[in-house]
Coordinates of C-alpha atoms in Angstrom, one line a residue:
Chain A
X899 CA 14.3 30.4 -41.1
X900 CA 12.8 27.3 -42.7
X901 CA 9.4 25.9 -42.0
X902 CA 8.2 22.3 -41.9
X903 CA 4.6 21.2 -41.6
X904 CA 4.0 17.9 -39.8
X905 CA 0.8 15.9 -40.0
X906 CA 0.4 13.3 -37.3
X907 CA -2.4 10.7 -37.7
X908 CA -3.2 7.4 -36.1
X909 CA -1.6 4.3 -37.7
X910 CA -3.9 2.1 -39.8
X911 CA -5.9 -0.2 -37.6
X912 CA -5.7 2.1 -34.5
X913 CA -9.2 3.2 -33.5
X914 CA -9.6 6.9 -33.4
X915 CA -12.4 7.8 -30.9
X916 CA -12.7 11.6 -31.9
X917 CA -12.7 10.6 -35.6
X918 CA -15.3 7.9 -35.2
X919 CA -17.5 10.4 -33.2
X920 CA -17.2 13.0 -35.9
X921 CA -18.0 10.4 -38.6
X922 CA -21.2 9.4 -36.8
X923 CA -22.2 13.0 -36.2
X924 CA -21.8 13.9 -39.9
X925 CA -23.9 10.8 -40.9
X926 CA -26.5 11.9 -38.3
X927 CA -26.6 15.3 -39.9
X928 CA -27.6 13.7 -43.2
X929 CA -24.2 13.4 -44.9
X930 CA -24.8 9.7 -45.7
X931 CA -21.8 9.8 -48.1
X932 CA -19.3 10.1 -45.2
X933 CA -17.4 6.8 -45.0
X934 CA -14.6 7.6 -42.6
X935 CA -13.2 10.5 -40.6
X936 CA -9.8 10.5 -39.1
X937 CA -8.7 13.3 -36.8
X938 CA -5.0 14.0 -36.4
X939 CA -2.6 16.8 -35.4
X940 CA -1.0 19.5 -37.5
X941 CA 2.3 21.0 -36.3
X942 CA 4.2 24.0 -37.8
X943 CA 7.9 23.8 -37.0
X944 CA 10.2 26.7 -37.7
X945 CA 13.9 25.8 -37.7
X946 CA 17.2 27.3 -38.7
X947 CA 17.9 27.4 -42.4
X948 CA 19.6 24.3 -43.7
X949 CA 18.1 22.0 -41.1
X950 CA 17.9 18.6 -42.8
X951 CA 14.6 16.7 -42.9
X952 CA 16.3 13.8 -41.1
X953 CA 16.6 16.0 -38.1
X954 CA 12.9 16.8 -38.2
X955 CA 12.2 13.1 -38.6
X956 CA 14.2 12.5 -35.4
X957 CA 12.1 15.1 -33.6
X958 CA 9.0 13.3 -34.7
X959 CA 10.2 9.9 -33.7
X960 CA 11.3 11.1 -30.2
X961 CA 8.6 13.5 -29.2
X962 CA 6.1 14.8 -31.7
X963 CA 4.6 11.4 -32.7
X964 CA 4.5 8.1 -30.9
X965 CA 5.5 5.4 -33.5
X966 CA 3.5 2.8 -31.5
X967 CA 0.2 4.4 -32.5
X968 CA 0.9 7.2 -34.9
X969 CA 2.2 7.9 -38.4
X970 CA 3.5 11.2 -39.6
X971 CA 4.1 13.1 -42.8
X972 CA 6.6 15.9 -43.1
X973 CA 6.1 18.6 -45.7
X974 CA 8.6 21.4 -46.5
X975 CA 6.9 24.7 -46.4
X976 CA 9.9 26.8 -47.4
X977 CA 10.8 30.1 -45.8
X978 CA 9.0 31.0 -42.6
Chain B
X255 CA 10.2 0.4 3.6
X256 CA 10.3 3.8 1.9
X257 CA 8.3 4.6 -1.2
X258 CA 9.5 7.5 -3.4
X259 CA 6.7 9.3 -5.2
X260 CA 7.6 11.4 -8.2
X261 CA 6.0 14.8 -8.8
X262 CA 6.0 16.1 -12.3
X263 CA 4.7 19.6 -13.1
X264 CA 1.0 18.8 -13.4
X265 CA 1.0 15.6 -11.2
X266 CA -1.9 15.7 -8.8
X267 CA -2.1 12.4 -7.0
X268 CA 1.3 12.4 -5.4
X269 CA 0.0 13.4 -2.0
X270 CA -2.7 10.8 -2.2
X271 CA -0.1 8.1 -2.7
X272 CA 2.1 9.4 0.2
X273 CA -1.0 9.5 2.4
X274 CA -2.1 6.0 1.4
X275 CA 1.3 4.3 2.0
X276 CA 1.7 6.2 5.3
X277 CA -1.7 5.0 6.3
X278 CA -0.6 1.5 5.6
X279 CA 2.3 1.9 7.9
X280 CA 5.1 2.6 5.4
X281 CA 7.4 5.6 4.9
X282 CA 7.2 7.8 1.8
X283 CA 9.1 10.7 0.4
X284 CA 8.5 13.1 -2.5
X285 CA 10.8 13.2 -5.5
X286 CA 10.9 16.2 -7.7
X287 CA 11.0 15.5 -11.5
X288 CA 14.3 17.3 -11.7
X289 CA 16.0 15.2 -9.0
X290 CA 18.4 12.4 -10.0
X291 CA 19.1 10.8 -6.7
X292 CA 16.9 7.8 -5.9
X293 CA 19.0 6.4 -3.1
X294 CA 17.1 5.6 0.0
X295 CA 13.9 4.6 -1.8
X296 CA 12.8 0.9 -2.0
X297 CA 10.2 1.5 -4.6
X298 CA 9.3 4.3 -7.0
X299 CA 5.7 5.4 -7.8
X300 CA 4.8 7.6 -10.7
X301 CA 1.5 9.0 -9.6
X302 CA -1.6 10.2 -11.5
X303 CA -2.3 13.6 -12.8
X304 CA -1.8 15.7 -16.0
X305 CA 2.0 16.0 -16.3
X306 CA 2.8 18.9 -18.6
X307 CA -0.9 19.5 -19.2
X308 CA -1.1 16.2 -21.2
X309 CA 0.4 18.3 -24.1
X310 CA 1.4 16.5 -27.3
X311 CA 0.3 13.1 -25.7
X312 CA -0.2 12.1 -22.1
X313 CA 3.2 11.5 -20.6
X314 CA 5.1 12.4 -23.7
X315 CA 7.0 15.3 -22.2
X316 CA 7.4 13.9 -18.6
X317 CA 9.3 10.9 -20.0
X318 CA 12.2 13.3 -20.7
X319 CA 12.4 14.7 -17.2
X320 CA 15.8 14.3 -15.6
X321 CA 14.5 11.8 -13.0
X322 CA 13.3 9.4 -15.8
X323 CA 16.8 8.3 -16.9
X324 CA 17.5 7.4 -13.3
X325 CA 14.2 5.5 -13.1
X326 CA 15.1 3.5 -16.2
X327 CA 18.4 2.5 -14.4
X328 CA 16.5 1.7 -11.2
X329 CA 14.1 -0.5 -13.2
X330 CA 17.0 -2.2 -15.0
X331 CA 18.3 -3.2 -11.6
X332 CA 15.0 -5.1 -11.1
X333 CA 13.7 -2.7 -8.5
X334 CA 10.0 -1.8 -8.1
X335 CA 8.6 0.9 -10.4
X336 CA 4.8 1.4 -10.4
X337 CA 3.0 3.9 -12.7
X338 CA -0.6 4.8 -11.8
X339 CA -2.8 6.4 -14.4
X340 CA -0.7 9.2 -15.8
X341 CA 2.3 7.3 -14.4
X342 CA 1.2 4.3 -16.6
X343 CA 1.0 6.6 -19.6
X344 CA 4.5 7.9 -18.8
X345 CA 5.9 4.4 -18.6
X346 CA 4.5 3.5 -22.1
X347 CA 5.8 6.8 -23.6
X348 CA 9.2 5.9 -22.1
X349 CA 8.9 2.5 -23.7
X350 CA 9.4 0.9 -20.3
X351 CA 6.0 -0.9 -21.0
X352 CA 4.6 -1.9 -24.4
X353 CA 1.6 -0.3 -26.1
X354 CA -0.1 3.0 -25.6
X355 CA -3.1 4.6 -24.0
X356 CA -5.6 6.3 -26.3
X357 CA -8.6 8.5 -25.6
X358 CA -11.5 6.6 -24.0
X359 CA -13.7 5.1 -26.6
X360 CA -16.8 7.0 -25.5
X361 CA -14.8 10.3 -25.4
X362 CA -15.9 10.7 -21.8
X363 CA -13.7 11.3 -18.8
X364 CA -14.6 8.3 -16.5
X365 CA -14.5 8.5 -12.8
X366 CA -16.0 5.5 -11.0
X367 CA -15.1 2.3 -9.1
X368 CA -14.6 -0.7 -11.3
X369 CA -14.0 -4.4 -10.8
X370 CA -10.6 -5.8 -11.7
X371 CA -9.6 -9.4 -12.1
X372 CA -6.0 -10.3 -11.1
X373 CA -4.6 -12.4 -13.9
X374 CA -1.9 -15.1 -13.7
X375 CA 1.0 -12.8 -14.3
X376 CA 4.7 -12.2 -13.9
X377 CA 4.0 -9.0 -11.9
X378 CA 5.8 -9.1 -8.6
X379 CA 3.8 -6.3 -7.0
X380 CA 0.4 -7.8 -6.3
X381 CA -0.1 -10.4 -3.6
X382 CA -3.5 -11.8 -4.4
X383 CA -4.2 -15.2 -6.1
X384 CA -5.1 -15.1 -9.8
X385 CA -8.8 -14.7 -10.3
X386 CA -9.2 -12.4 -7.3
X387 CA -11.7 -9.6 -8.0
X388 CA -10.6 -6.2 -6.7
X389 CA -12.7 -3.0 -6.4
X390 CA -10.6 0.1 -7.3
X391 CA -11.6 3.5 -8.7
X392 CA -10.6 4.7 -12.1
X393 CA -10.3 8.4 -13.0
X394 CA -9.1 9.1 -16.5
X395 CA -9.7 10.3 -20.1
X396 CA -7.0 8.3 -21.8
X397 CA -7.1 4.8 -20.6
X398 CA -8.0 3.0 -23.8
X399 CA -5.1 0.6 -23.9
X400 CA -3.8 -0.5 -27.3
X401 CA -1.0 -2.5 -28.8
X402 CA -0.4 -4.6 -31.9
X403 CA -1.4 -8.2 -32.2
X404 CA 2.1 -9.4 -32.0
X405 CA 2.7 -7.5 -28.8
X406 CA -0.5 -8.8 -27.3
X407 CA 0.4 -12.4 -28.1
X408 CA 3.9 -11.8 -26.5
X409 CA 2.4 -10.2 -23.4
X410 CA 0.0 -13.2 -23.0
X411 CA 2.8 -15.6 -23.3
X412 CA 5.0 -13.8 -20.8
X413 CA 2.2 -13.2 -18.3
X414 CA 2.5 -9.4 -18.7
X415 CA -1.3 -8.8 -18.4
X416 CA -1.8 -8.2 -14.7
X417 CA -5.3 -6.7 -14.4
X418 CA -8.4 -6.8 -16.5
X419 CA -11.7 -5.0 -16.2
X420 CA -14.4 -7.6 -15.2
X421 CA -17.9 -8.1 -13.9
X422 CA -18.4 -8.2 -10.1
X423 CA -18.2 -12.0 -10.2
X424 CA -14.9 -12.0 -12.0
X425 CA -16.2 -13.0 -15.4
X426 CA -15.3 -10.9 -18.5
X427 CA -18.1 -9.1 -20.2
X428 CA -19.2 -10.4 -23.6
X429 CA -17.6 -8.3 -26.4
X430 CA -15.3 -6.4 -24.0
X431 CA -16.3 -4.8 -20.7
X432 CA -13.6 -2.2 -20.3
X433 CA -15.3 1.1 -19.6
X434 CA -12.7 2.9 -21.7
X435 CA -12.6 0.5 -24.6
X436 CA -9.2 -1.0 -23.7
X437 CA -8.0 -3.9 -25.8
X438 CA -8.6 -7.2 -24.2
X439 CA -10.1 -5.4 -21.2
X440 CA -6.6 -4.6 -20.1
X441 CA -6.3 -2.4 -17.0
X442 CA -2.7 -3.1 -15.9
X443 CA 0.4 -4.6 -17.4
X444 CA 4.0 -5.3 -16.4
X445 CA 7.3 -5.7 -18.2
X446 CA 8.7 -9.1 -18.9
X447 CA 10.7 -9.1 -15.7
X448 CA 7.6 -8.2 -13.7
X449 CA 9.2 -5.3 -11.8
X450 CA 7.7 -2.4 -13.8
X451 CA 4.0 -2.3 -13.4
X452 CA 1.5 0.2 -14.9
X453 CA -2.2 0.4 -14.2
X454 CA -5.0 2.9 -14.9
X455 CA -6.9 2.3 -11.7
X456 CA -5.9 4.2 -8.5
X457 CA -5.1 1.8 -5.7
X458 CA -4.1 4.7 -3.4
X459 CA -7.7 5.7 -3.4
X460 CA -8.8 2.4 -2.1
X461 CA -6.7 1.9 1.1
X462 CA -9.1 3.2 3.7
X463 CA -12.6 1.8 4.5
X464 CA -13.8 5.4 4.7
X465 CA -13.0 6.0 1.0
X466 CA -15.1 3.0 0.0
X467 CA -12.8 0.0 0.2
X468 CA -9.3 -1.3 0.9
X469 CA -8.6 -3.5 -2.1
X470 CA -5.9 -1.0 -3.2
X471 CA -3.8 -1.8 -0.2
X472 CA -2.7 -5.2 -1.8
X473 CA -0.5 -3.3 -4.3
X474 CA 1.5 -1.5 -1.7
X475 CA 1.7 -4.3 0.9
X476 CA 2.9 -6.7 -1.8
X477 CA 5.8 -4.4 -2.7
X478 CA 6.8 -3.9 0.9
X479 CA 6.7 -7.7 1.5
X480 CA 8.8 -8.5 -1.5
X481 CA 11.3 -5.8 -0.7
X482 CA 11.6 -7.2 2.8
X483 CA 12.1 -10.7 1.4
X484 CA 14.9 -9.5 -0.8
X485 CA 16.6 -7.6 2.1
X486 CA 16.5 -10.6 4.5

């Protein structure tokens, strides 16, 4: 089994309400150095050995991310 | 006139839509998400709710239901498809309508009656003059409409913006008046052809004076009238 790790985040310019709320909350807690918070999703995907990354990319494009609003990054995490 | 109302696992407004259209004097039937036969229906409604628990993104899983490929074909034939609330989210996920619906700007689930202004649009399923103000409830957590600038410009040019959140007198609030933060105060849009229509407000909840107003009736009567025109 092989494992991929997928990070889904909002595309640049898309307002992220939970991120903006966390950003204000941290600033209110006194962390004045906080400039931006972005909150996204982390997905662990376990697939059969030898599954090409292109296949995982297709899964992201079709279901796991919405290209209209989101970007994603795929990392190979090796053996599951 | 027979409306077909689709039930996905997690839909919860299908019975409200059936009740509303029956109340208005039209026939309605339930369609299960696994069904693929849409014959006998003059219009398809994707109702509100939380299809597949809103997992991944609202509407992201429902769009792959067997019934959806038939609905795409149905829409390509120019026939009426309306998505209400979660139904609107499903239509954007299925790329039958442009843009996407994000979490409400204030992170709050919003349930209240709002004022909507009918825009000059290509939508064929609303029979009120442009500028008419309608009172219809909203009930959602992800109604913050977004699209890129290019898409917004194209939608304006094609008359795809159907409804905008407004003040009671029909004016738009300074700096944006959408309760959910929606871009350009957008509450409802249609496709270029005007036969696929998605909106966050729930017209089915405003069809009986006992439920606080009847402005929602315009949406269903417009479809019935247009369908009758085509048939005659």
